Short mmCIF file of C-alpha atoms in Angstrom, two decimals:
data_model
loop_
_atom_site.label_atom_id
_atom_site.label_comp_id
_atom_site.label_asym_id
_atom_site.label_seq_id
_atom_site.Cartn_x
_atom_site.Cartn_y
_atom_site.Cartn_z
CA UNK A 290 6.89 -11.77 -18.42
CA UNK A 291 8.95 -11.33 -15.27
CA UNK A 292 12.70 -10.57 -16.07
CA UNK A 293 14.85 -13.38 -14.29
CA UNK A 294 16.37 -10.99 -11.48
CA UNK A 295 12.78 -9.82 -10.61
CA UNK A 296 11.29 -13.83 -10.00
CA UNK A 297 14.55 -14.36 -8.00
CA UNK A 298 13.76 -11.10 -5.56
CA UNK A 299 9.91 -12.13 -5.48
CA UNK A 300 11.31 -13.94 -2.58
CA UNK A 301 14.14 -12.53 -0.98
CA UNK A 302 14.45 -10.32 1.79
CA UNK A 303 15.44 -6.47 1.91
CA UNK A 304 18.81 -5.33 0.48
CA UNK A 305 21.09 -3.16 2.92
CA UNK A 306 20.19 -0.26 0.92
CA UNK A 307 16.24 -0.97 0.82
CA UNK A 308 17.10 -1.66 4.91
CA UNK A 309 18.43 1.71 5.42
CA UNK A 310 15.44 3.59 3.17
CA UNK A 311 13.16 1.87 5.33
CA UNK A 312 15.34 3.09 8.77
CA UNK A 313 15.27 6.45 7.70
CA UNK A 314 11.57 6.52 6.85
CA UNK A 315 10.82 4.92 10.45
CA UNK A 316 13.09 7.59 11.72
CA UNK A 317 11.67 10.55 9.63
CA UNK A 318 8.48 10.08 10.60
CA UNK A 319 7.18 8.66 7.54
CA UNK A 320 6.40 5.31 8.35
CA UNK A 321 5.10 4.84 11.27
CA UNK A 322 2.97 2.42 13.86
CA UNK A 323 -0.64 1.73 12.86
CA UNK A 324 -3.38 3.02 15.47
CA UNK A 325 -6.42 1.46 14.16
CA UNK A 326 -8.67 3.88 16.41
CA UNK A 327 -7.71 6.55 14.40
CA UNK A 328 -9.27 5.15 11.11
CA UNK A 329 -13.60 5.15 11.09
CA UNK A 330 -13.84 0.79 10.11
CA UNK A 331 -17.03 0.70 12.22
CA UNK A 332 -18.10 -0.62 8.96
CA UNK A 333 -15.28 -2.55 7.76
CA UNK A 334 -12.47 -1.67 4.90
CA UNK A 335 -12.06 -2.06 1.14
CA UNK A 336 -8.11 -3.51 1.35
CA UNK A 337 -6.33 -3.21 -1.76
CA UNK A 338 -2.87 -4.80 -1.86
CA UNK A 339 -0.95 -6.89 -3.84
CA UNK A 340 -1.62 -10.24 -4.48
CA UNK A 341 1.93 -11.65 -3.64
CA UNK A 342 1.30 -14.93 -1.90
CA UNK A 343 4.69 -15.07 0.42
CA UNK A 344 3.06 -11.78 1.51
CA UNK A 345 -0.76 -11.19 1.23
CA UNK A 346 -1.53 -13.67 3.89
CA UNK A 347 0.20 -11.26 6.59
CA UNK A 348 -0.87 -8.10 5.23
CA UNK A 349 -4.44 -9.63 5.73
CA UNK A 350 -4.02 -10.92 9.24
CA UNK A 351 -2.77 -7.02 9.93
CA UNK A 352 -5.75 -5.70 8.35
CA UNK A 353 -8.14 -8.28 10.24
CA UNK A 354 -6.88 -7.01 13.39
CA UNK A 355 -7.38 -3.65 13.09
CA UNK A 356 -10.71 -3.70 11.70
CA UNK A 357 -11.55 -5.99 14.21
CA UNK A 358 -11.20 -3.53 16.96
CA UNK A 359 -14.21 -1.87 15.97
CA UNK A 360 -16.26 -4.44 13.67
CA UNK A 361 -16.83 -7.78 16.01
CA UNK A 362 -17.10 -9.50 12.38
CA UNK A 363 -14.16 -7.69 10.37
CA UNK A 364 -15.54 -7.08 7.07
CA UNK A 365 -12.51 -6.64 4.77
CA UNK A 366 -13.90 -6.37 0.93
CA UNK A 367 -10.13 -7.84 -1.12
CA UNK A 368 -9.21 -6.13 -4.18
CA UNK A 369 -6.11 -7.85 -4.54
CA UNK A 370 -3.78 -7.67 -7.82
CA UNK A 371 -0.24 -7.79 -8.69
CA UNK A 372 0.91 -3.93 -7.78
CA UNK A 373 -2.08 -3.61 -5.70
CA UNK A 374 -2.13 0.46 -5.18
CA UNK A 375 0.62 1.15 -7.85
CA UNK A 376 -1.99 0.30 -10.40
CA UNK A 377 -4.42 2.68 -9.36
CA UNK A 378 -2.31 6.07 -10.76
CA UNK A 379 -2.41 7.49 -13.74
CA UNK A 380 0.69 6.55 -16.43
CA UNK A 381 2.12 4.48 -13.29
CA UNK A 382 5.02 2.96 -14.38
CA UNK A 383 3.30 -0.52 -13.07
CA UNK A 384 0.92 -0.45 -16.06
CA UNK A 385 1.71 -1.12 -19.46
CA UNK A 386 1.35 1.00 -22.02
CA UNK A 387 -2.51 0.69 -23.30
CA UNK A 388 -3.70 -0.94 -20.71
CA UNK A 389 -6.65 0.28 -18.37
CA UNK A 390 -5.92 -1.54 -15.05
CA UNK A 391 -6.26 2.14 -13.69
CA UNK A 392 -9.66 2.52 -14.30
CA UNK A 393 -10.87 -0.94 -13.66
CA UNK A 394 -9.14 -0.24 -10.21
CA UNK A 395 -11.37 2.65 -9.20
CA UNK A 396 -14.17 1.23 -10.55
CA UNK A 397 -13.87 -1.90 -8.42
CA UNK A 398 -13.29 0.50 -5.21
CA UNK A 399 -16.57 2.69 -6.57
CA UNK A 400 -18.73 -0.77 -6.38
CA UNK A 401 -17.07 -1.72 -3.35
CA UNK A 402 -18.23 1.54 -1.51
CA UNK A 403 -21.75 1.53 -3.23
CA UNK A 404 -22.44 -1.98 -2.72
CA UNK A 405 -21.09 -2.68 0.00
CA UNK A 406 -21.66 0.47 2.13
CA UNK A 407 -17.82 0.55 3.55
CA UNK A 408 -16.15 4.24 2.83
CA UNK A 409 -12.78 3.63 4.05
CA UNK A 410 -10.15 2.53 1.62
CA UNK A 411 -6.98 1.13 2.76
CA UNK A 412 -3.93 1.42 0.22
CA UNK A 413 -1.10 -1.26 1.12
CA UNK A 414 2.07 -1.32 -1.30
CA UNK A 415 4.82 -3.81 0.22
CA UNK A 416 8.49 -4.49 0.16
CA UNK A 417 9.88 -6.46 -1.91
CA UNK A 418 7.00 -6.19 -4.78
CA UNK A 419 7.57 -8.01 -7.89
CA UNK A 420 5.63 -5.55 -10.32
CA UNK A 421 8.20 -2.94 -8.59
CA UNK A 422 11.10 -4.70 -9.03
CA UNK A 423 10.03 -5.54 -12.81
CA UNK A 424 9.07 -2.26 -13.72
CA UNK A 425 12.35 -0.61 -11.84
CA UNK A 426 10.37 1.15 -9.01
CA UNK A 427 12.46 2.28 -6.31
CA UNK A 428 10.63 2.25 -2.53
CA UNK A 429 10.51 5.86 -2.61
CA UNK A 430 8.55 6.14 -5.65
CA UNK A 431 6.69 3.11 -4.89
CA UNK A 432 5.33 4.89 -1.54
CA UNK A 433 5.02 8.36 -3.93
CA UNK A 434 2.83 5.97 -5.95
CA UNK A 435 0.48 4.96 -3.23
CA UNK A 436 0.23 8.57 -1.92
CA UNK A 437 -0.96 9.96 -5.16
CA UNK A 438 -3.28 6.90 -5.98
CA UNK A 439 -4.85 8.00 -2.52
CA UNK A 440 -5.18 11.60 -4.12
CA UNK A 441 -6.66 10.36 -7.57
CA UNK A 442 -9.61 8.32 -5.24
CA UNK A 443 -10.20 11.02 -3.12
CA UNK A 444 -10.81 13.26 -6.67
CA UNK A 445 -12.05 10.96 -9.07
CA UNK A 446 -14.43 9.44 -6.58
CA UNK A 447 -15.22 12.47 -4.95
CA UNK A 448 -19.24 11.95 -4.85
CA UNK A 449 -18.77 8.48 -3.34
CA UNK A 450 -16.62 10.53 0.06
CA UNK A 451 -13.69 7.84 0.23
CA UNK A 452 -11.70 8.14 3.43
CA UNK A 453 -8.26 6.57 2.25
CA UNK A 454 -5.16 5.41 4.83
CA UNK A 455 -1.86 4.52 2.90
CA UNK A 456 -0.21 1.66 4.48
CA UNK A 457 3.60 0.06 3.66
CA UNK A 458 3.64 -3.85 4.50
CA UNK A 459 7.78 -4.66 5.02
CA UNK A 460 9.27 -8.09 5.02
CA UNK A 461 12.29 -7.87 6.46
CA UNK A 462 13.23 -11.16 6.15
CA UNK A 463 16.71 -12.96 8.01
CA UNK A 464 17.07 -8.98 9.04
CA UNK A 465 13.64 -9.18 11.14
CA UNK A 466 14.51 -8.07 14.73
CA UNK A 467 12.21 -10.77 16.01
CA UNK A 468 12.56 -13.93 13.54
CA UNK A 469 8.94 -14.80 14.82
CA UNK A 470 7.81 -11.91 12.94
CA UNK A 471 9.79 -10.94 10.02
CA UNK A 472 6.71 -8.75 8.63
CA UNK A 473 5.49 -5.80 9.38
CA UNK A 474 2.58 -3.18 7.99
CA UNK A 475 3.23 0.47 8.74
CA UNK A 476 1.07 3.49 8.05
CA UNK A 477 2.08 6.24 5.98
CA UNK A 478 2.59 9.94 6.91
CA UNK A 479 1.85 11.84 3.30
CA UNK A 480 3.12 15.21 5.11
CA UNK A 481 6.26 13.57 6.64
CA UNK A 482 7.38 12.09 2.69
CA UNK A 483 6.49 15.27 1.28
CA UNK A 484 8.57 17.33 3.79
CA UNK A 485 11.45 14.66 3.89
CA UNK A 486 11.71 13.75 0.02
CA UNK A 487 10.49 17.14 -1.49
CA UNK A 488 11.70 15.78 -4.71
CA UNK A 489 9.34 13.00 -4.55
CA UNK A 490 6.41 15.26 -3.97
CA UNK A 491 5.53 15.52 -7.57
CA UNK A 492 3.77 12.36 -7.59
CA UNK A 493 1.77 13.10 -4.39
CA UNK A 494 0.15 16.40 -6.26
#
């Protein structure tokens, strides 16, 4: 069960410390504006994200918007679970010992590629994530785990030649620049992350 403090965090926005981290990530070029034209979305996308009921609608709406640029009737094959892409990394702290959720998630991605003919996979982490709070996974390690998940997908599903893009959805809450749009999705630049935070690079190997 979720601890009481983690449950309370599910509905909050970013703390001052977390906002400063996000600001630095943007300034260092780790979190970037999403350019959908750089992605191959003609056949749609396999979207892997957290099932958080307070943020999933905004995450889906963003995916729908960028897919529609290339696919008139957007094909979005959703794979949503608590923690989303954090579950995919082998030995991820988001998974409980003895569980096979990482393998199950990989199987679901492979199934979608084979049965739906969609090669592009979107891994979308987010702040604030209840699973990350419960398992004490900070923002930087969250991003590192998402990038590691990308590496694992490309390695374990190499025969299917998946194209994987990583994103980070941020809920600014009351601190949003535009109160009418408190949430925003960014593209994660793996190379800039490794350059800026080399101590975290072990998770993206």
